[in-house]
Tab-separated table of C-alpha atoms in Angstrom:
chain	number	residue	atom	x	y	z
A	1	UNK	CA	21.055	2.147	16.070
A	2	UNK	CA	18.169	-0.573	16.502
A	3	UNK	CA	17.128	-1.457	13.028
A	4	UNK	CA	13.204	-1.775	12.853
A	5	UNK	CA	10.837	-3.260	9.893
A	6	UNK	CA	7.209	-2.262	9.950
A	7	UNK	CA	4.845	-3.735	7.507
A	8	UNK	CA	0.887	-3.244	7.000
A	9	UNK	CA	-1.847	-4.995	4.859
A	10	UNK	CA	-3.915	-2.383	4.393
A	11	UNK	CA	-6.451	0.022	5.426
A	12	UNK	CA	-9.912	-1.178	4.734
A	13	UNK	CA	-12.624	-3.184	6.698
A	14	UNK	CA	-10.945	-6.901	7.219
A	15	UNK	CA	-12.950	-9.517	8.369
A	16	UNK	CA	-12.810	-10.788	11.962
A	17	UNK	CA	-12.406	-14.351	10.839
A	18	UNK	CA	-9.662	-14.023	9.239
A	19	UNK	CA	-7.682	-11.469	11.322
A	20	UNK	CA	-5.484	-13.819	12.886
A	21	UNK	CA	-4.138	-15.243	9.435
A	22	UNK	CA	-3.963	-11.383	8.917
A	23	UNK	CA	-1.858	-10.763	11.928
A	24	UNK	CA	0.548	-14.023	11.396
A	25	UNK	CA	1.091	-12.868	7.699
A	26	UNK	CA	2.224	-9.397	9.156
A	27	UNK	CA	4.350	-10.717	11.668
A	28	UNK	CA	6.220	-13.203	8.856
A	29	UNK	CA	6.967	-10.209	6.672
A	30	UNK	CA	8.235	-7.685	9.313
A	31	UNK	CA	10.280	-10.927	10.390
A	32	UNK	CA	11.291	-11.502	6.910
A	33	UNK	CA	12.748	-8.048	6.694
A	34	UNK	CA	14.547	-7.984	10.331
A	35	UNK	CA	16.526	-11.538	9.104
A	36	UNK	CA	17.837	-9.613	6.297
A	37	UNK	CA	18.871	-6.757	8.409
A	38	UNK	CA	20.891	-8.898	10.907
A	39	UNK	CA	22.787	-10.965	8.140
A	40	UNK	CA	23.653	-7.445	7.140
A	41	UNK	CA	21.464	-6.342	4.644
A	42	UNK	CA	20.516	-2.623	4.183
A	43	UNK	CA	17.391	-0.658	4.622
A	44	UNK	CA	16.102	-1.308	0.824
A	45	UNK	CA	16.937	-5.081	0.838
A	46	UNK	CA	14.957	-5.546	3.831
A	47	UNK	CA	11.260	-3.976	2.871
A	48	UNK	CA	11.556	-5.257	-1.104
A	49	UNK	CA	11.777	-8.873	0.885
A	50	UNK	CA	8.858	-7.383	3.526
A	51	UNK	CA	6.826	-6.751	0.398
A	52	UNK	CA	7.733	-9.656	-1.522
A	53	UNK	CA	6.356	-11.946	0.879
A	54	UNK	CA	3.581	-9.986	0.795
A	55	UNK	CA	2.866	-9.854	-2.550
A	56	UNK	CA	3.246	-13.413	-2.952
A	57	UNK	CA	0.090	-14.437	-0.046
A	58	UNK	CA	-3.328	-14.973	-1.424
A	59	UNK	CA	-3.928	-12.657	1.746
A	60	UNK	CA	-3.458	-9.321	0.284
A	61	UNK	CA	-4.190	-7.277	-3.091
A	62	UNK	CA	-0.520	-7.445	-4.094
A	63	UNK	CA	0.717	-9.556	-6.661
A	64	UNK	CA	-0.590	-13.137	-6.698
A	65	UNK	CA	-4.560	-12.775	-5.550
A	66	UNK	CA	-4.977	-9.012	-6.875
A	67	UNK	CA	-8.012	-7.056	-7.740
A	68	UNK	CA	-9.162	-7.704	-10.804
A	69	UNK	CA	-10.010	-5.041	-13.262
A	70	UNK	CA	-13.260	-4.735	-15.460
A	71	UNK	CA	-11.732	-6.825	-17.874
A	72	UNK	CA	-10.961	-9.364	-15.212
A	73	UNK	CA	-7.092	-8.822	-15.504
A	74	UNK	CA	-4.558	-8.374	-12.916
A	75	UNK	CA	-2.158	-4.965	-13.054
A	76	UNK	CA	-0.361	-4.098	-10.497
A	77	UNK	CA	1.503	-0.742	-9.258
A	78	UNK	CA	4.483	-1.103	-6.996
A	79	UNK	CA	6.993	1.644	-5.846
A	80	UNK	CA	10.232	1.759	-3.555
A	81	UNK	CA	11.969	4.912	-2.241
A	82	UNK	CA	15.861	5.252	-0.542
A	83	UNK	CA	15.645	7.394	1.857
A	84	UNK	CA	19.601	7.321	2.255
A	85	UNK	CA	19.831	8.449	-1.794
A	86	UNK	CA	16.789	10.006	-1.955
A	87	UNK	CA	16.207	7.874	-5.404
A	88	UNK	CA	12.719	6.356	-6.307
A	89	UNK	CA	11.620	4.115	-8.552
A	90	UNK	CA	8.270	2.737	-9.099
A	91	UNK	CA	6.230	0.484	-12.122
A	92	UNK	CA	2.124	0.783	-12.943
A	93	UNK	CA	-0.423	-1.120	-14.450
A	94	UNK	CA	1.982	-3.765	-15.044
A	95	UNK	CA	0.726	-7.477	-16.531
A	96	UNK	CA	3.043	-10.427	-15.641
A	97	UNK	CA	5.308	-9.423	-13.385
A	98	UNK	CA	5.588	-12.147	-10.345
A	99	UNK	CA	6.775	-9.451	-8.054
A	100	UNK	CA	6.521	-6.215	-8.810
A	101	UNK	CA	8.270	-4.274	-5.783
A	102	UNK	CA	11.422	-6.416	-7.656
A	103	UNK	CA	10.763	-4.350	-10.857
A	104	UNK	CA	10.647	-1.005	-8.950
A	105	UNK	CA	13.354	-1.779	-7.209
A	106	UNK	CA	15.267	-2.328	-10.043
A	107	UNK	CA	13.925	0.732	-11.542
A	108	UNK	CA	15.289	2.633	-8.287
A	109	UNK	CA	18.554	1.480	-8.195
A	110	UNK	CA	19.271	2.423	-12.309
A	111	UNK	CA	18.504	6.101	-10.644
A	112	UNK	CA	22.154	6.015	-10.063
A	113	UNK	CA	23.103	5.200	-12.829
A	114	UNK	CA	24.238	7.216	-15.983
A	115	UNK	CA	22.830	6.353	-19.591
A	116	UNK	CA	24.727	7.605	-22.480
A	117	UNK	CA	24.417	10.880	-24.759
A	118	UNK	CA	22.798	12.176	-21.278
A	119	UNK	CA	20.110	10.505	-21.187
A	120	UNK	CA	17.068	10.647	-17.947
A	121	UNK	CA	16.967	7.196	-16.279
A	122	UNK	CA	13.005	6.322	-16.189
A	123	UNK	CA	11.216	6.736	-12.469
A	124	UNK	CA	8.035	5.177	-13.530
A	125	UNK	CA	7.225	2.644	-16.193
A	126	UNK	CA	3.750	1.347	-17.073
A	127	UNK	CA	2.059	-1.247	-18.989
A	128	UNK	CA	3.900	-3.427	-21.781
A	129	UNK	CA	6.753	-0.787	-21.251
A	130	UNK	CA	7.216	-2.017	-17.753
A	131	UNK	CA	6.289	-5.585	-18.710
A	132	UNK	CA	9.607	-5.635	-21.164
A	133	UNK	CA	11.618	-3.604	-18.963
A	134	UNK	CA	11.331	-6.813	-16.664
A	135	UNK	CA	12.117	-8.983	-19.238
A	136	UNK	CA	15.222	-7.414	-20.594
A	137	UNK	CA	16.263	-7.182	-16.488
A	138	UNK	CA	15.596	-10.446	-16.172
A	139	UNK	CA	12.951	-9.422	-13.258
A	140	UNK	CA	10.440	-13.015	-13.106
A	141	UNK	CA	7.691	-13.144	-15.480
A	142	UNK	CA	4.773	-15.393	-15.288
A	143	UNK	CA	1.455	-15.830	-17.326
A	144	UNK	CA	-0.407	-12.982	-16.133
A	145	UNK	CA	-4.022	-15.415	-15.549
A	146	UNK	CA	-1.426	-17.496	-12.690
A	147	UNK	CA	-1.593	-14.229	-10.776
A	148	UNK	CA	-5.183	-14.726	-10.497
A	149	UNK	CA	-6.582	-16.644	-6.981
A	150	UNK	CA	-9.735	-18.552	-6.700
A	151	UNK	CA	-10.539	-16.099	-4.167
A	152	UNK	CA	-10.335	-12.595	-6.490
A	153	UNK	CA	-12.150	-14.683	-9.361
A	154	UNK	CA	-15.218	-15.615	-6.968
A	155	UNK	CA	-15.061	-11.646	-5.711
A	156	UNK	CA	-14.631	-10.756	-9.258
A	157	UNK	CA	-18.008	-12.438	-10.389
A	158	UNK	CA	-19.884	-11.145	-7.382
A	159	UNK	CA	-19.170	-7.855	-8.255
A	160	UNK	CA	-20.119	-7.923	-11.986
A	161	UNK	CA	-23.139	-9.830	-11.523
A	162	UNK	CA	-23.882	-6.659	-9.523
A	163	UNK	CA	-22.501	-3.963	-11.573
A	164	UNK	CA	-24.545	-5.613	-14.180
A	165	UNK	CA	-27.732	-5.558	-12.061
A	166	UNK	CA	-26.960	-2.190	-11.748
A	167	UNK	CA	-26.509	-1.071	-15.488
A	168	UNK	CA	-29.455	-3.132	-16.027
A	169	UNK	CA	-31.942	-0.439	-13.752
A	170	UNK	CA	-30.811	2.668	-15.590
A	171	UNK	CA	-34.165	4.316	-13.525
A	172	UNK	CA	-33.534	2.085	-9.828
A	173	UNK	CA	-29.518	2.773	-9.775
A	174	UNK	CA	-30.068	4.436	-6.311
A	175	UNK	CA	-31.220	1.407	-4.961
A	176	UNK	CA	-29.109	-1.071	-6.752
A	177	UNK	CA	-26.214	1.034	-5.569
A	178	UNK	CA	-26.774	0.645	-1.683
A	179	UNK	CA	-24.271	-1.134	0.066
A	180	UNK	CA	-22.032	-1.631	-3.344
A	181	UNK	CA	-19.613	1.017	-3.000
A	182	UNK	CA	-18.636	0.473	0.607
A	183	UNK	CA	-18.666	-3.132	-0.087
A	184	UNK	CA	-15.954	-1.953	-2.936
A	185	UNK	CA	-14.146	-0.407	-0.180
A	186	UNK	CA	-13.356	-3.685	1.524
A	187	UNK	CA	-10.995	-4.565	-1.485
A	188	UNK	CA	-8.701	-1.686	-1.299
A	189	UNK	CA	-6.152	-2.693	0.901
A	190	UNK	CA	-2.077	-1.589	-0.547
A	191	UNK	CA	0.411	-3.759	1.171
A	192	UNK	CA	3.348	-1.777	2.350
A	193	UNK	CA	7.227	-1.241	4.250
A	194	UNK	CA	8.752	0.716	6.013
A	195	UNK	CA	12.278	0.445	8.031
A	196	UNK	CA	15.409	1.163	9.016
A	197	UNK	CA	18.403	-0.283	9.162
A	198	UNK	CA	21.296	-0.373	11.729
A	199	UNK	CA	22.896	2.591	10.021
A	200	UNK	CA	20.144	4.594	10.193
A	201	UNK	CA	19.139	4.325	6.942
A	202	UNK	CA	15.457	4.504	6.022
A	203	UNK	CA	13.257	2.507	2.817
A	204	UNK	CA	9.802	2.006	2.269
A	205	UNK	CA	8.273	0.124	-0.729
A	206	UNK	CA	4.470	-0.475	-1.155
A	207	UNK	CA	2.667	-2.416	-3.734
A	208	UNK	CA	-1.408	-2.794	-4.662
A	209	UNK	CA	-3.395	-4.600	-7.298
A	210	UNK	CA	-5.464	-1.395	-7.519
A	211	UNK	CA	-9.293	-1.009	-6.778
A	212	UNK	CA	-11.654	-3.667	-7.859
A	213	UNK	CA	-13.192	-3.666	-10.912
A	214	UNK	CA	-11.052	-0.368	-11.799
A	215	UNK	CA	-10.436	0.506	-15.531
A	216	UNK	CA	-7.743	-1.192	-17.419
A	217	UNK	CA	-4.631	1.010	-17.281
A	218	UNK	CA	-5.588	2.562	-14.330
A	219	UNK	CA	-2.380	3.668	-12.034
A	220	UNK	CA	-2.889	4.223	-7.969
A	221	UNK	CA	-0.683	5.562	-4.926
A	222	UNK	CA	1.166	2.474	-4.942
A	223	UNK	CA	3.444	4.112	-8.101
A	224	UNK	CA	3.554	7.445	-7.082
A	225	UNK	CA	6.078	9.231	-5.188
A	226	UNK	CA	4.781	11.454	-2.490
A	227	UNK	CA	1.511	9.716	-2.353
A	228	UNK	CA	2.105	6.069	-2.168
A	229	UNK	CA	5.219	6.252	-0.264
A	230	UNK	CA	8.190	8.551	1.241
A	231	UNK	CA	11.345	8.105	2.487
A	232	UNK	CA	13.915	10.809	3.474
A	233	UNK	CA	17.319	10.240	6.016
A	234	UNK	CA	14.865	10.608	9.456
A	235	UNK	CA	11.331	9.744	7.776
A	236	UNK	CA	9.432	7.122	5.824
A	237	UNK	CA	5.931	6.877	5.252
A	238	UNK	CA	3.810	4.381	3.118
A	239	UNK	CA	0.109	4.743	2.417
A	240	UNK	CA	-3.164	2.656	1.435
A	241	UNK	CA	-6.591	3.052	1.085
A	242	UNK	CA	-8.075	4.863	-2.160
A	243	UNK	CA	-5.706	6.241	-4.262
A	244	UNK	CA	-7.261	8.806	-6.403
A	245	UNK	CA	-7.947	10.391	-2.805
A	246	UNK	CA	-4.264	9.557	-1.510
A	247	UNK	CA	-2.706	10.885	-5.136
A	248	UNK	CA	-4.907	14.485	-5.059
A	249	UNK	CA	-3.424	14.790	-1.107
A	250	UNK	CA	-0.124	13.434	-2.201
A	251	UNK	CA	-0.445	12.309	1.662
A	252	UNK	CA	2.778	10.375	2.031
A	253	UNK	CA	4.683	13.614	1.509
A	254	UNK	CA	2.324	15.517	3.634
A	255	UNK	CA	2.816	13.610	6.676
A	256	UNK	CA	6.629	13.575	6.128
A	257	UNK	CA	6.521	17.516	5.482
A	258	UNK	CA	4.808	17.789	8.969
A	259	UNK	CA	7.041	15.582	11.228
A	260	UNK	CA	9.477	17.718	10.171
A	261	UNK	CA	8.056	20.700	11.399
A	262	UNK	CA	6.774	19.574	14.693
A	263	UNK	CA	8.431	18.467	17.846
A	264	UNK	CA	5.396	15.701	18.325
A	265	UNK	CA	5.191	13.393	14.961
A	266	UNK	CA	2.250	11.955	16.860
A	267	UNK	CA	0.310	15.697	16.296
A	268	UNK	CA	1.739	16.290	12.990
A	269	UNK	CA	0.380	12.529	11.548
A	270	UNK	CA	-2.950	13.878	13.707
A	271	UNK	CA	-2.709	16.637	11.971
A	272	UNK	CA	-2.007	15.919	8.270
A	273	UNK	CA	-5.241	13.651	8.489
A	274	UNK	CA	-7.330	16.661	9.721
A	275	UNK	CA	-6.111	19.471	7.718
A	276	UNK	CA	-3.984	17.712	4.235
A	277	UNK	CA	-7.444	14.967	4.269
A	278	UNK	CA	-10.607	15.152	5.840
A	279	UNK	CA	-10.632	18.610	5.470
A	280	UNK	CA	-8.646	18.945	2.433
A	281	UNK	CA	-10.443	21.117	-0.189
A	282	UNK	CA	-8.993	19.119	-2.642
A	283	UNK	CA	-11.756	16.400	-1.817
A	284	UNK	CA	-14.523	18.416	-0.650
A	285	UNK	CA	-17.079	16.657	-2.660
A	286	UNK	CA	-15.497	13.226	-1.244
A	287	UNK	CA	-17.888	11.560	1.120
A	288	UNK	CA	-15.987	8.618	2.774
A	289	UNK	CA	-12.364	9.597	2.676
A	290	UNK	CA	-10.126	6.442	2.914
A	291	UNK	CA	-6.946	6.072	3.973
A	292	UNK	CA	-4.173	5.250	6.089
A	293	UNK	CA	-0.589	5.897	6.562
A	294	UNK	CA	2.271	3.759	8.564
A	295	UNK	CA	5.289	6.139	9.022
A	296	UNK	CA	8.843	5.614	10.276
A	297	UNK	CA	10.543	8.467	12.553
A	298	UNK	CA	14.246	8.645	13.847
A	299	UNK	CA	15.897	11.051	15.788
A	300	UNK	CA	19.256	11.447	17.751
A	301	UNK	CA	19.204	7.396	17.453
A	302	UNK	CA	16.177	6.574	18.956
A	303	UNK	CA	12.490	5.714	16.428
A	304	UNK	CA	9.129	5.723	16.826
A	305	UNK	CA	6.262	3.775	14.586
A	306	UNK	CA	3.145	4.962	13.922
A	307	UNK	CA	0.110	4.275	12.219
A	308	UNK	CA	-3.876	5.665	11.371
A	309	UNK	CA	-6.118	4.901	9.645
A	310	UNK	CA	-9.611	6.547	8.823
A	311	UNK	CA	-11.241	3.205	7.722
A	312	UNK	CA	-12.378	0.574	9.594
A	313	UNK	CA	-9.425	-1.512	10.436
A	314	UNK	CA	-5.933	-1.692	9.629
A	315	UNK	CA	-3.644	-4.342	9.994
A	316	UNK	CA	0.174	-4.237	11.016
A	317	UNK	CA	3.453	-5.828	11.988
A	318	UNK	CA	6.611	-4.728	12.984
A	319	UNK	CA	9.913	-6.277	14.688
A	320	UNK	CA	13.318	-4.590	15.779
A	321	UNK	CA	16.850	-6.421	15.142
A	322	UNK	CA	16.919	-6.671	19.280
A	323	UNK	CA	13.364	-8.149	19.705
A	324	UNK	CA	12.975	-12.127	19.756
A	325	UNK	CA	9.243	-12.576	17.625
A	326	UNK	CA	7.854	-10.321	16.041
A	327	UNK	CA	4.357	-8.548	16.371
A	328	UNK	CA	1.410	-7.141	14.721
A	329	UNK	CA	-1.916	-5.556	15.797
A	330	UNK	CA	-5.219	-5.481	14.340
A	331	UNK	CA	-6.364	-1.572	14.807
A	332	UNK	CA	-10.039	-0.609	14.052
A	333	UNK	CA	-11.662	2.218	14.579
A	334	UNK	CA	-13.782	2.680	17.838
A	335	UNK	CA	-17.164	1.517	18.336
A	336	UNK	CA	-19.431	4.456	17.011
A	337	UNK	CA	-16.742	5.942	15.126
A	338	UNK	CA	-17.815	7.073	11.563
A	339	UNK	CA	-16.054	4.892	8.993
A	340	UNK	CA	-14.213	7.467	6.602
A	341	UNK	CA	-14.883	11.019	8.810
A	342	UNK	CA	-12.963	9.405	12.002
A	343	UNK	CA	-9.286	9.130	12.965
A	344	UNK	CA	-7.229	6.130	14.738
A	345	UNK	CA	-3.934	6.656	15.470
A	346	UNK	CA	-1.461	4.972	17.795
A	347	UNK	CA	2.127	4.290	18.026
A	348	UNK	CA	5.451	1.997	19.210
A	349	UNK	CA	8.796	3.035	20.193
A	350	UNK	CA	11.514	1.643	19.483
């Protein structure tokens, strides 16, 4: 069949000025990933070099130029599935690693294989465990303050000057708190992959620098299975947006679970955000619920791509093996639209 890489920078609210940057950096990584397909590459090959490109732009909250934590450190969470082995593999909270969709793929492909006196190959690995795991796999290391941009340290000392401000007016912290959480919001974004490969075999891989000024140690979507990502032999799904909401939804799975049971995957994505989100009881007392989801669906040889996205904008590429350029699209929500309550959704077939 066609092979077809999809790639997204996140759901969030990205600025206007810089949405063509955006767009090109989309359309590079989907390319990226259709170059490996057509010099033969497989499914998995193709979004860990989506991602890696990716991770390595000062563009996104992956790897170099990620969030910074209260502590003003950069750990990251990355996670690939293989939808043709059904293995996953996944790293959190990890310091120092250049790339870490490398380190969970790694961590993924050891799924297959046996360790003495019986023992369980390791899914997920956090923190220093992850950081010698790399090490000993000879995964790139670097000194965790050159993951650090000039951009994320200017953010970084906005946002504490203002937490600050904050902590400062124990009696005012209504009004010291307007604006600062949905400004927070704009710093989400989870960069993510999805495709598959001539064969028909289906990956996705995602990988975040977690929420700003998040607690050290903290682990999002981007490492868990079934809410960061899922990939199965005729589905794969990767999410962003906030992923304490995206890991009590376990969203990724959701969506999967209801393409499967519908004849429309356009309905059953419209319907996971309705009934597994917005009105999920599970986050009843949420407010703003943020996400977004870009999902993979083959059947009888034919695919179809599709994306939504309950924040304000979302930004994607994707390319197939028999397409010349690639392409991406800038999708925001329409004009009186409530950020976090509404629903876009569209889709490509391919």
């Amino acid at each position: 069949m066609i092979g077809f890489v999809c790639v997204h920078i996140g759901a969030g609210q990205h600025s206007e000025t810089l949405e063509e940057k955006y767009k090109q950096l989309c359309q590079q990584a989907s390319k990226q990933g259709v170059d490996i397909l057509t010099r033969g590459g497989s499914a998995v090959d193709a979004v860990v070099a989506a991602t890696v490109l990716l991770e390595d732009s000062p563009l996104t909250n992956a790897g170099f130029g990620s969030n910074l934590s209260m502590d003003g450190k950069v750990e990251c969470d990355a996670s690939l599935m293989d939808g043709g082995h059904l293995t996953f593999g996944a790293c959190g909270a990890v310091a120092g690693v250049k790339n870490p969709v490398l380190l969970a793929r790694h961590i993924c492909d050891q799924q297959r294989v046996p360790l003495s006196l019986g023992r369980v190959p390791p899914c997920l690995l956090a923190g220093e465990g992850a950081h010698r795991y790399a090490i000993e796999h000879n995964i790139a290391t670097v000194d965790p303050d050159s993951l650090i941009s000039d951009k994320t340290i200017r953010t970084f000392k906005h946002f504490m000057k203002r937490f600050n401000r904050y902590q400062e007016h124990e009696n005012k912290r209504m009004k010291y708190n307007t604006g600062f959480t949905s400004e927070l919001q704009k710093q989400m974004d989870t960069v993510g992959a999805v495709c598959v490969d001539t064969k028909g075999n289906i990956a996705v891989a995602c990988s975040s620098g977690g929420i700003l000024l998040k607690r050290s140690g903290r682990i999002g979507q981007a490492a868990m299975q079934g809410a960061g990502c899922w990939a199965d032999s005729t589905v794969g799904v990767v999410s962003t947006g906030c992923g304490e909401h995206l890991m009590a939804t376990c969203l990724a799975r959701e969506a999967a679970r209801n393409i499967h049971a519908s004849d429309c995957p356009t309905s059953a994505l419209h319907t996971t955000f309705v009934d597994g989100f917005l009105e999920s009881p599970l986050l009843r007392n949420v407010e703003e619920k943020l996400a977004g989801l870009l999902v993979i669906h083959v059947k009888g040889g034919r695919g179809e791509m599709l994306y939504a996205h309950t924040t304000d904008s979302m930004c994607i590429g994707y390319m197939a093996t028999n397409n010349k350029k690639p392409r991406s699209r800038m999708s925001r929500l329409p004009a009186g639209a409530k950020h976090g309550c509404s629903i876009a959704l569209e889709g490509v077939s391919f």
